[in-house]
Amino acid sequence: MYVILGGGIGGLSAAHYLQNITTKHITLIEASNRLGGWVKTTKTSKGFIFEHGPRTVRPKGIAGENTLALVEELGLVNNVMHIPYNHPAAQNRFVYVNKQLHALPNNFRSLLFTQPPFTKPLISALFQDLRTPKKVSTDESIYEFVKRRLGKDIAEYAVSPLVCGVCAGDAKEISVKLLMKSLFEAEQQYGSITKGILMNMIKRKPNPIPLSKCELYERSEKERWSVWSLDEGLELLPETLKINAKRRGANVMLNSPCQELVFGPEKVTVKAGEKKLECDHIISSLPAKVLAPLLAKQHPELSNDLLSIPTVTVAVVNLQFKGRVLEKDAFGFLVPPSEKLPILGIVFDTCCFPKDSNTVLTVMMGGKWFEELYGKNPTPERLLSTAMQQVRSVLRISGAPEEHQVSVLRDCIPQYVLGHHERIERIKAYVRQHKLPLSFVGGSYEGIGVNDVILSARTAVSNLIRKDNS
Ligand SMILES: Cc1cc2nc3c(=O)[nH]c(=O)nc-3n(C[C@H](O)[C@H](O)[C@H](O)COP(=O)(O)OP(=O)(O)OC[C@H]3O[C@@H](n4cnc5c(N)ncnc54)[C@H](O)[C@@H]3O)c2cc1C
Ligand SMILES: C=Cc1c2[nH]c(c1C)Cc1[nH]c(c(CCC(=O)O)c1C)Cc1[nH]c(c(C)c1CCC(=O)O)Cc1[nH]c(c(C)c1C=C)C2
């Protein structure tokens, strides 16, 4: 029997891939009263979609193709909505600096001229990169790397907000190997980012996981999708996975937080609530910090490494206004941490997917700075009023929202801080050396987006089946 810990998109995808290739019994253990984890959608009384977690997914790359293949397999093709690359929501991303919204450069022409908040034409960063000598390094913060190679402006006004818009974290602490792995490797291999990019364009890497032909992916390439979502909201994906998993015989246990794992010579004992289950292999899709104490007694060294993958809390305020109240069409805007504003950014949801000429916005707040800004337990009223103040002053929206929802997503985004890559290698080596029947899935390890998590599930399952068959 296989036990999957956690019923977010990672755990549900693991169940799906296991059920595709084995008839062994599967039990999925979930602490809360619902499946889906951070993928959570609410339909408001007026029929608007409020996404509390992810809202769009990238189609590109192996991980993007893999998710589209899953969507196709689940029969959700007709539910997919996409944004083409030339749509304003794909082209326009703003940063809020010095009390103004500035468009981030999105074409070659905009690199040639000085565009605020930048103090030089961005093309000069390219010359700085070519002039800067290579620094041999095993890791560096994303901020330091970009400042050293491309200049402070780009580190401050482009990359720091981008890090907020992806992991709600501080670019001065996040490893360059997260968002800019290929750029880091470019410097190490070829001496500069520019040379590395050119070389990689010449030498295209083969796809390490062969995927069967996916028509939806081919469509996304032909129609040049920038991102996609689902018409009922992204929660339709875990919802469909859940229905399929149950239909194919998985035992799903809700309200059952796993409390301990005991590794015996033959089997693993899983303690969850009042129950004790014995299984051959565990697939954990729990956040690393949650998994750590479950195996601390038998494996303190592994537990310590898992425990040192930090997370941050994000407050999400969804707002719906009557009519079109935005002056600009864009994906949204981000705030560089140096601006010291109490929000990370705002997504213009209805610019991506319009709905009856109304406006839906999502204000994201806190992240790395959550406690410093709001204390441990801010009230929903305080979060809403802070979000509304920013909506009024930055977006100049004066009216009150027709509907709103405030959620605090505790410990929702893992932070790949300096040394993360080495820590993950140590964790994997420990499991190999101790021959533990344990696989890791989810955002804590090798990619925080929906695509990465789904691919991590697929990879874990194919490695496990390969091992079982050998
Ligand atoms: C605000 C926000 C915005 C995001 N936006 C995007 C986006 O636009 N695009 C994108 O690609 N990605 C986005 N992401 C990332 C994406 O949501 C995550 O990658 C993904 O949902 C993580 O899934 P998971 O299954 O790994 O983890 P989780 O969703 O955390 O699932 C883990 C599950 O384990 C359960 N659990 C916890 N403890 C126990 C226990 N002891 N026993 C049993 N079960 C337990 C939890 O209840 C949960 O259901 C966003 C994330 C957040 C928070
Ligand atoms: C302001 C806070 C946040 C916004 N989104 C997130 C936070 C913390 C979370 C998030 N956004 C993305 C991912 C997935 C990353 C991946 O590996 O696929 C996560 C976890 C997607 C994303 N959002 C932005 C970018 C540039 C990306 C990367 C991929 C893409 O191009 O879509 C930018 C962005 N995020 C937010 C805003 C307001 C914003 C830009 C204006 C909200």
Coordinates of C-alpha atoms and ligand atoms in Angstrom, one line a residue:
M1 CA 0.0 0.0 0.0
Y2 CA 1.1 3.6 -0.7
V3 CA 0.3 6.5 1.6
I4 CA 0.2 10.0 0.3
L5 CA 0.5 12.7 2.9
G6 CA -1.3 16.0 2.0
G7 CA -4.2 16.6 -0.4
G8 CA -3.0 19.7 -2.1
I9 CA -2.4 19.8 -5.9
G10 CA 0.9 17.9 -5.2
G11 CA -0.7 15.0 -3.3
L12 CA -3.6 14.7 -5.6
S13 CA -1.4 14.7 -8.7
A14 CA 0.7 11.9 -7.0
A15 CA -2.4 9.9 -6.5
H16 CA -3.3 10.4 -10.2
Y17 CA 0.0 9.3 -11.6
L18 CA 0.2 6.3 -9.2
Q19 CA -3.3 5.2 -10.3
N20 CA -2.3 5.5 -13.9
I21 CA 0.4 2.8 -13.4
T22 CA -0.4 0.6 -10.4
T23 CA -3.4 -1.2 -8.9
K24 CA -1.8 -1.1 -5.4
H25 CA -4.0 0.4 -2.7
I26 CA -3.6 4.2 -2.2
T27 CA -4.6 6.2 0.9
L28 CA -4.4 9.9 0.9
I29 CA -4.2 11.6 4.3
E30 CA -5.3 15.3 4.6
A31 CA -5.3 17.4 7.8
S32 CA -8.0 19.8 6.8
N33 CA -11.7 19.3 5.8
R34 CA -11.1 19.9 2.1
L35 CA -8.7 18.9 -0.7
G36 CA -6.8 21.4 -2.9
G37 CA -4.4 23.0 -0.4
W38 CA -3.5 26.5 -1.5
V39 CA -5.5 26.1 -4.8
K40 CA -8.7 27.6 -3.6
T41 CA -11.4 29.4 -5.5
T42 CA -14.6 31.1 -4.2
K43 CA -17.5 32.0 -6.5
T44 CA -19.2 35.1 -5.0
S45 CA -22.9 35.5 -4.7
K46 CA -22.8 37.7 -7.9
G47 CA -20.9 35.0 -9.7
F48 CA -17.4 36.5 -9.6
I49 CA -14.3 34.3 -9.2
F50 CA -12.1 35.1 -6.2
E51 CA -8.8 33.1 -6.3
H52 CA -7.2 32.9 -2.9
G53 CA -4.0 31.2 -4.1
P54 CA -2.8 30.6 -7.7
R55 CA -4.7 32.2 -10.5
T56 CA -2.7 31.6 -13.7
V57 CA -0.3 29.0 -14.9
R58 CA 2.4 29.2 -17.4
P59 CA 2.2 26.9 -20.4
K60 CA 5.9 26.9 -21.3
G61 CA 8.7 24.5 -20.6
I62 CA 8.6 20.8 -19.7
A63 CA 6.7 21.5 -16.5
G64 CA 4.1 23.7 -18.3
E65 CA 3.6 21.0 -21.0
N66 CA 3.2 18.3 -18.3
T67 CA 0.4 20.3 -16.6
L68 CA -1.4 20.9 -19.9
A69 CA -1.2 17.1 -20.6
L70 CA -2.8 16.5 -17.2
V71 CA -5.6 19.0 -18.0
E72 CA -6.2 17.2 -21.3
E73 CA -6.2 13.8 -19.6
L74 CA -8.7 15.0 -17.1
G75 CA -11.1 16.2 -19.8
L76 CA -10.8 19.9 -18.8
V77 CA -9.8 21.2 -22.3
N78 CA -13.0 23.1 -22.8
N79 CA -12.6 24.8 -19.4
V80 CA -9.3 26.3 -20.2
M81 CA -9.1 30.1 -20.8
H82 CA -5.8 31.6 -22.0
I83 CA -4.2 35.0 -22.4
P84 CA -2.2 35.4 -25.6
Y85 CA 1.3 36.9 -25.5
N86 CA 0.1 40.2 -27.0
H87 CA -2.7 40.8 -24.5
P88 CA -2.3 43.8 -22.2
A89 CA -2.3 41.4 -19.2
A90 CA 0.7 39.6 -20.7
Q91 CA 2.5 42.7 -21.9
N92 CA 2.0 45.1 -19.0
R93 CA 3.4 44.6 -15.6
F94 CA 3.9 47.7 -13.4
V95 CA 6.1 48.6 -10.5
Y96 CA 5.0 51.3 -8.0
V97 CA 8.0 53.6 -7.3
N98 CA 8.0 57.2 -6.0
K99 CA 4.2 57.3 -5.8
Q100 CA 3.8 56.3 -9.5
L101 CA 3.1 53.2 -11.6
H102 CA 5.9 52.5 -14.1
A103 CA 5.6 49.9 -16.9
L104 CA 8.4 47.3 -16.8
P105 CA 10.1 47.2 -20.2
N106 CA 8.5 44.7 -22.5
N107 CA 10.1 45.2 -25.9
F108 CA 13.6 45.8 -27.4
R109 CA 12.8 49.5 -28.1
S110 CA 12.1 50.2 -24.4
L111 CA 15.6 49.0 -23.6
L112 CA 17.2 51.7 -25.6
F113 CA 15.8 54.7 -23.7
T114 CA 15.9 55.8 -20.1
Q115 CA 12.6 54.9 -18.6
P116 CA 11.8 55.7 -15.0
P117 CA 12.2 54.4 -12.4
F118 CA 15.5 53.3 -14.1
T119 CA 18.2 55.9 -14.3
K120 CA 19.9 54.6 -17.4
P121 CA 18.8 52.9 -20.6
L122 CA 18.5 49.2 -19.7
I123 CA 20.8 48.3 -22.6
S124 CA 23.6 49.6 -20.5
A125 CA 23.1 46.7 -18.1
L126 CA 24.1 44.4 -21.0
F127 CA 27.4 46.2 -21.4
Q128 CA 27.9 46.1 -17.6
D129 CA 27.3 42.3 -17.8
L130 CA 29.8 41.8 -20.6
R131 CA 32.4 43.9 -18.7
T132 CA 32.0 42.3 -15.3
P133 CA 34.5 39.6 -14.6
K134 CA 33.2 36.1 -13.6
K135 CA 32.9 35.4 -9.9
V136 CA 33.3 31.7 -9.1
S137 CA 30.4 31.0 -6.7
T138 CA 28.3 28.1 -5.5
D139 CA 25.4 30.4 -4.5
E140 CA 24.5 34.0 -4.1
S141 CA 21.4 36.1 -3.2
I142 CA 19.4 37.0 -6.3
Y143 CA 19.8 40.7 -5.3
E144 CA 23.6 40.6 -5.1
F145 CA 23.9 38.6 -8.3
V146 CA 21.8 41.0 -10.3
K147 CA 23.4 44.1 -8.7
R148 CA 26.9 42.8 -9.5
R149 CA 26.2 41.8 -13.1
L150 CA 23.4 44.1 -14.2
G151 CA 23.4 47.1 -11.8
K152 CA 21.6 48.3 -8.7
D153 CA 18.6 49.8 -10.6
I154 CA 17.6 46.4 -12.0
A155 CA 18.1 44.6 -8.7
E156 CA 16.0 47.2 -6.9
Y157 CA 13.2 48.0 -9.3
A158 CA 12.8 44.9 -11.4
V159 CA 14.1 41.9 -9.6
S160 CA 13.2 42.7 -6.0
P161 CA 9.5 43.3 -6.9
L162 CA 9.6 40.2 -9.1
V163 CA 10.8 38.1 -6.2
C164 CA 7.8 39.5 -4.2
G165 CA 5.5 38.6 -7.1
V166 CA 6.6 35.0 -7.1
C167 CA 7.6 34.0 -3.6
A168 CA 6.6 37.1 -1.4
G169 CA 10.2 37.1 -0.3
D170 CA 13.3 39.3 0.1
A171 CA 15.6 39.2 -3.0
K172 CA 18.5 39.8 -0.6
E173 CA 17.9 36.4 1.0
I174 CA 16.6 34.3 -1.8
S175 CA 19.0 32.1 -3.7
V176 CA 19.7 33.1 -7.3
K177 CA 19.3 29.4 -8.2
L178 CA 15.5 29.8 -7.7
L179 CA 14.3 32.4 -10.2
M180 CA 17.5 32.8 -12.3
K181 CA 19.1 29.4 -12.3
S182 CA 19.9 29.6 -16.0
L183 CA 21.5 33.1 -15.6
F184 CA 23.6 31.9 -12.6
E185 CA 24.8 28.9 -14.6
A186 CA 25.4 31.2 -17.6
E187 CA 28.0 33.2 -15.6
Q188 CA 29.6 30.1 -14.1
Q189 CA 29.9 28.3 -17.5
Y190 CA 30.5 31.2 -20.0
G191 CA 31.6 34.1 -17.8
S192 CA 28.5 36.3 -18.4
I193 CA 24.7 36.2 -18.6
T194 CA 24.7 37.6 -22.2
K195 CA 27.2 35.0 -23.5
G196 CA 25.4 32.2 -21.6
I197 CA 22.0 33.2 -23.1
L198 CA 23.5 33.2 -26.6
M199 CA 25.2 29.9 -26.1
N200 CA 22.0 28.3 -24.8
M201 CA 20.1 29.6 -27.8
I202 CA 22.6 27.7 -30.0
K203 CA 22.7 24.5 -28.0
R204 CA 19.1 23.6 -27.2
K205 CA 18.8 21.0 -24.4
P206 CA 16.9 17.8 -25.1
N207 CA 13.7 17.2 -23.0
P208 CA 14.8 14.9 -20.1
I209 CA 11.3 13.5 -19.6
P210 CA 9.7 12.4 -22.8
L211 CA 6.0 13.3 -22.9
S212 CA 3.5 11.9 -25.2
K213 CA 2.0 14.3 -27.7
C214 CA -0.2 16.9 -26.1
E215 CA -2.6 18.7 -28.4
L216 CA -3.3 21.4 -25.8
Y217 CA 0.4 22.2 -25.5
E218 CA 0.7 22.3 -29.3
R219 CA -2.3 24.7 -29.3
S220 CA -0.6 26.8 -26.6
E221 CA 2.5 27.1 -28.7
K222 CA 0.7 27.9 -32.0
E223 CA -1.6 30.5 -30.3
R224 CA 1.4 31.8 -28.3
W225 CA -0.3 31.6 -24.9
S226 CA 1.3 33.7 -22.1
V227 CA -0.7 32.1 -19.2
W228 CA -3.9 30.1 -18.8
S229 CA -6.5 29.4 -16.1
L230 CA -9.9 27.6 -15.8
D231 CA -13.3 29.1 -16.3
E232 CA -14.6 27.9 -12.9
G233 CA -11.4 29.0 -11.2
L234 CA -8.2 26.9 -10.8
E235 CA -9.7 24.8 -8.0
L236 CA -11.5 22.9 -10.7
L237 CA -8.2 21.1 -11.3
P238 CA -7.8 19.6 -7.7
E239 CA -11.6 19.1 -7.6
T240 CA -11.4 16.9 -10.8
L241 CA -8.4 15.1 -9.5
K242 CA -10.2 14.3 -6.3
I243 CA -13.3 12.9 -8.1
N244 CA -11.1 10.8 -10.3
A245 CA -9.0 9.5 -7.5
K246 CA -12.0 8.4 -5.5
R247 CA -13.6 6.9 -8.6
R248 CA -10.5 4.8 -9.2
G249 CA -10.6 3.5 -5.6
A250 CA -8.3 5.8 -3.5
N251 CA -9.1 6.0 0.2
V252 CA -9.2 9.7 1.0
M253 CA -9.0 10.6 4.7
L254 CA -10.0 14.2 5.6
N255 CA -9.6 15.9 9.0
S256 CA -6.7 13.5 9.7
P257 CA -3.4 15.3 10.4
C258 CA -0.5 13.0 10.3
Q259 CA 1.3 13.0 13.6
E260 CA 4.2 10.6 13.2
L261 CA 6.0 8.3 10.8
V262 CA 7.7 5.2 12.2
F263 CA 10.1 3.5 9.7
G264 CA 10.3 -0.3 10.5
P265 CA 12.5 -2.9 8.7
E266 CA 9.6 -3.8 6.3
K267 CA 6.9 -1.3 6.6
V268 CA 6.2 2.3 7.6
T269 CA 3.6 3.0 10.3
V270 CA 1.7 6.2 9.8
K271 CA -0.1 7.8 12.8
A272 CA -3.0 10.0 11.8
G273 CA -5.6 11.0 14.3
E274 CA -6.8 7.9 16.1
K275 CA -5.7 5.7 13.2
K276 CA -2.4 3.8 12.6
L277 CA -1.8 2.6 9.0
E278 CA 1.0 0.4 7.7
C279 CA 2.3 0.9 4.2
D280 CA 5.3 0.1 1.9
H281 CA 6.0 3.7 0.8
I282 CA 5.2 7.2 1.7
I283 CA 4.8 10.1 -0.7
S284 CA 4.9 13.3 1.3
S285 CA 3.5 16.4 -0.3
L286 CA 3.5 18.2 3.1
P287 CA 5.4 21.4 3.4
A288 CA 9.0 20.4 4.6
K289 CA 8.5 22.2 7.9
V290 CA 5.4 20.1 8.6
L291 CA 7.1 16.9 7.6
A292 CA 10.2 17.5 9.8
P293 CA 8.7 16.8 13.3
L294 CA 6.9 13.7 12.0
L295 CA 10.2 11.9 11.5
A296 CA 12.4 13.7 14.1
K297 CA 12.7 10.9 16.6
Q298 CA 14.2 8.4 14.2
H299 CA 15.9 10.8 11.7
P300 CA 16.9 14.0 13.5
E301 CA 19.5 15.0 10.9
L302 CA 17.0 14.8 8.1
S303 CA 14.4 16.5 10.2
N304 CA 16.8 19.4 10.8
D305 CA 17.4 20.0 7.2
L306 CA 13.6 19.8 6.4
L307 CA 12.9 22.2 9.3
S308 CA 15.3 24.8 7.9
I309 CA 13.3 25.5 4.8
P310 CA 11.4 28.6 5.9
T311 CA 8.0 29.8 4.7
V312 CA 6.2 33.1 4.7
T313 CA 2.6 34.1 5.4
V314 CA 0.6 36.1 2.8
A315 CA -2.7 37.9 3.4
V316 CA -4.9 37.9 0.3
V317 CA -7.7 40.5 0.0
N318 CA -10.1 39.9 -2.9
L319 CA -12.2 42.8 -4.0
Q320 CA -15.0 43.2 -6.6
F321 CA -16.1 46.7 -7.8
K322 CA -19.0 47.6 -9.9
G323 CA -18.0 48.8 -13.4
R324 CA -14.6 49.2 -14.9
V325 CA -12.7 51.2 -12.3
L326 CA -9.1 50.8 -13.5
E327 CA -7.2 53.3 -15.6
K328 CA -4.7 50.8 -16.9
D329 CA -4.9 47.4 -18.5
A330 CA -2.3 45.1 -17.0
F331 CA -1.6 41.9 -15.1
G332 CA -1.1 44.1 -12.1
F333 CA 1.6 45.9 -10.2
L334 CA 4.3 45.0 -7.7
V335 CA 5.9 47.2 -5.0
P336 CA 9.7 47.0 -4.5
P337 CA 10.4 46.4 -0.7
S338 CA 12.5 49.6 -0.6
E339 CA 9.2 51.6 -1.1
K340 CA 8.1 50.4 2.4
L341 CA 4.5 50.2 1.4
P342 CA 2.3 47.7 3.4
I343 CA 1.4 45.6 0.3
L344 CA 3.3 43.3 -2.1
G345 CA 1.3 44.1 -5.1
I346 CA -2.2 43.9 -6.7
V347 CA -3.4 41.6 -9.5
F348 CA -6.0 43.0 -11.9
D349 CA -7.9 39.7 -12.3
T350 CA -10.6 41.0 -14.6
C351 CA -8.0 42.4 -17.0
C352 CA -6.8 38.8 -17.5
F353 CA -10.4 37.4 -17.7
P354 CA -13.0 40.1 -18.0
K355 CA -16.4 39.6 -16.4
D356 CA -19.6 41.6 -17.2
S357 CA -17.7 45.0 -17.3
N358 CA -16.9 44.7 -13.5
T359 CA -13.5 44.8 -11.8
V360 CA -12.0 42.1 -9.6
L361 CA -8.7 42.8 -7.9
T362 CA -6.5 40.8 -5.5
V363 CA -4.3 42.6 -3.0
M364 CA -1.4 40.5 -1.7
M365 CA 0.2 41.6 1.6
G366 CA 2.9 40.6 4.0
G367 CA 5.1 37.8 2.9
K368 CA 8.6 38.2 4.4
W369 CA 7.4 41.3 6.1
F370 CA 4.1 40.0 7.5
E371 CA 4.8 40.1 11.2
E372 CA 6.8 43.3 11.1
L373 CA 3.9 45.0 9.3
Y374 CA 0.8 43.5 10.9
G375 CA 1.9 41.5 14.0
K376 CA 1.1 37.9 14.6
N377 CA -2.7 38.0 14.3
P378 CA -4.1 41.0 12.5
T379 CA -7.8 41.3 12.3
P380 CA -9.5 40.9 8.8
E381 CA -10.8 44.5 9.3
R382 CA -7.3 45.9 9.6
L383 CA -6.1 44.0 6.6
L384 CA -9.1 45.1 4.5
S385 CA -8.7 48.7 5.5
T386 CA -5.0 48.7 4.7
A387 CA -5.7 47.1 1.3
M388 CA -8.4 49.6 0.6
Q389 CA -6.2 52.6 1.5
Q390 CA -3.6 51.3 -1.0
V391 CA -6.3 50.7 -3.7
R392 CA -7.5 54.3 -3.2
S393 CA -4.1 55.9 -3.2
V394 CA -2.3 53.9 -5.9
L395 CA -5.2 53.0 -8.3
R396 CA -7.3 56.1 -7.4
I397 CA -10.5 54.0 -7.0
S398 CA -12.8 55.9 -4.7
G399 CA -15.9 53.7 -4.4
A400 CA -16.4 50.8 -2.0
P401 CA -16.2 47.2 -3.2
E402 CA -19.5 45.4 -3.7
E403 CA -17.9 42.2 -2.3
H404 CA -14.7 41.4 -0.6
Q405 CA -13.0 38.5 1.2
V406 CA -9.9 38.5 3.4
S407 CA -7.8 35.4 3.9
V408 CA -4.5 34.9 5.8
L409 CA -2.5 32.1 4.2
R410 CA -0.2 31.0 7.0
D411 CA 3.2 29.6 5.9
C412 CA 2.0 29.4 2.3
I413 CA 5.1 30.1 0.3
P414 CA 8.4 28.3 0.9
Q415 CA 11.5 30.4 0.7
Y416 CA 14.5 29.1 -1.2
V417 CA 17.1 30.9 0.8
L418 CA 20.9 30.8 0.3
G419 CA 22.1 27.2 0.3
H420 CA 18.7 25.7 -0.6
H421 CA 20.0 23.7 -3.5
E422 CA 22.7 22.1 -1.3
R423 CA 20.2 21.4 1.4
I424 CA 17.9 19.6 -1.1
E425 CA 20.9 17.5 -2.3
R426 CA 21.6 16.5 1.3
I427 CA 18.0 15.6 2.0
K428 CA 17.9 13.4 -1.1
A429 CA 21.3 11.8 -0.3
Y430 CA 20.1 11.0 3.3
V431 CA 17.0 9.2 2.0
R432 CA 19.1 7.2 -0.5
Q433 CA 21.8 6.2 2.0
H434 CA 19.2 5.1 4.6
K435 CA 17.0 3.5 2.0
L436 CA 14.0 5.2 3.4
P437 CA 10.7 4.4 1.6
L438 CA 9.9 8.1 1.3
S439 CA 9.5 10.5 -1.7
F440 CA 9.1 14.2 -1.6
V441 CA 6.6 16.2 -3.6
G442 CA 5.5 19.8 -3.4
G443 CA 6.6 23.3 -3.4
S444 CA 9.2 23.0 -0.6
Y445 CA 11.9 21.5 -2.8
E446 CA 12.5 22.1 -6.5
G447 CA 10.0 24.8 -7.7
I448 CA 7.2 26.7 -6.1
G449 CA 4.7 27.0 -8.9
V450 CA 1.7 24.8 -9.8
N451 CA 3.6 23.3 -12.7
D452 CA 6.7 22.5 -10.6
V453 CA 4.6 20.8 -8.0
I454 CA 2.7 18.6 -10.5
L455 CA 5.9 17.7 -12.2
S456 CA 7.5 16.8 -8.8
A457 CA 4.6 14.4 -8.3
R458 CA 5.1 12.8 -11.7
T459 CA 8.8 12.4 -11.2
A460 CA 8.4 11.0 -7.7
V461 CA 5.9 8.4 -9.0
S462 CA 8.0 7.3 -12.0
N463 CA 11.2 7.0 -9.7
L464 CA 9.2 4.9 -7.2
I465 CA 7.7 2.6 -9.8
R466 CA 11.1 2.2 -11.5
K467 CA 12.6 1.2 -8.1
D468 CA 9.7 -1.2 -7.3
N469 CA 10.2 -2.9 -10.6
S470 CA 13.9 -3.3 -10.3
Ligands
LIG1 C1 -1.0 33.5 -2.6 C2 -0.4 32.4 -3.6 C3 -0.4 32.7 -4.9 C4 0.1 31.8 -5.8 N1 0.1 32.0 -7.2 C5 0.5 31.1 -8.0 C6 0.3 31.3 -9.4 O1 -0.2 32.4 -9.9 N2 0.8 30.4 -10.3 C7 1.4 29.3 -9.8 O2 1.8 28.4 -10.7 N3 1.5 29.0 -8.5 C8 1.1 29.9 -7.6 N4 1.2 29.6 -6.3 C9 1.9 28.4 -5.8 C10 0.9 27.2 -5.8 O3 -0.3 27.6 -5.2 C11 1.6 26.1 -5.0 O4 2.7 25.7 -5.7 C12 0.8 24.8 -4.8 O5 -0.6 25.1 -4.5 C13 1.4 24.0 -3.7 O6 0.8 22.8 -3.7 P1 1.2 21.6 -2.7 O7 0.3 20.4 -2.9 O8 2.7 21.4 -2.8 O9 1.1 22.2 -1.2 P2 -0.2 22.6 -0.4 O10 -1.2 23.3 -1.2 O11 0.4 23.3 0.8 O12 -0.8 21.2 0.1 C14 -0.3 20.5 1.2 C15 -1.5 19.8 1.9 O13 -1.1 19.2 3.1 C16 -2.0 19.3 4.1 N5 -1.4 19.1 5.4 C17 -0.6 19.9 6.2 N6 -0.2 19.3 7.3 C18 -0.7 18.1 7.2 C19 -0.5 16.9 8.1 N7 0.2 16.9 9.2 N8 -1.1 15.8 7.7 C20 -1.9 15.7 6.5 N9 -2.0 16.7 5.7 C21 -1.4 17.9 6.0 C22 -2.5 20.8 3.9 O14 -3.8 21.0 4.6 C23 -2.6 20.8 2.4 O15 -3.8 20.5 1.9 C24 0.7 30.5 -5.3 C25 0.7 30.3 -4.0 C26 0.1 31.2 -3.1 C27 0.1 30.9 -1.6
LIG2 C1 2.4 40.1 -5.0 C2 2.4 38.9 -4.6 C3 2.3 37.6 -5.4 C4 1.6 37.5 -6.6 N1 1.7 36.3 -7.0 C5 2.3 35.5 -6.1 C6 2.7 36.4 -5.0 C7 3.4 36.0 -3.8 C8 2.6 34.0 -6.1 C9 3.1 33.5 -7.5 N2 2.9 34.1 -8.7 C10 3.4 33.3 -9.6 C11 3.9 32.1 -9.0 C12 4.4 30.9 -9.8 C13 5.8 30.9 -10.1 C14 6.2 29.8 -11.1 O1 7.2 29.3 -10.8 O2 5.4 29.5 -12.0 C15 3.7 32.2 -7.7 C16 4.0 31.2 -6.6 C17 3.4 33.6 -11.1 C18 4.0 34.9 -11.4 N3 3.5 36.1 -10.9 C19 4.3 37.2 -11.5 C20 5.3 36.6 -12.3 C21 6.3 37.4 -13.1 C22 5.1 35.2 -12.2 C23 6.0 34.2 -12.9 C24 5.4 33.6 -14.1 C25 4.5 34.5 -15.0 O3 5.0 35.2 -15.8 O4 3.3 34.4 -14.9 C26 4.1 38.6 -11.3 C27 3.1 39.0 -10.3 N4 2.6 38.3 -9.2 C28 1.7 39.1 -8.6 C29 1.6 40.4 -9.2 C30 0.8 41.5 -8.7 C31 2.5 40.3 -10.3 C32 2.9 41.3 -11.3 C33 2.4 42.4 -11.6 C34 1.0 38.6 -7.4

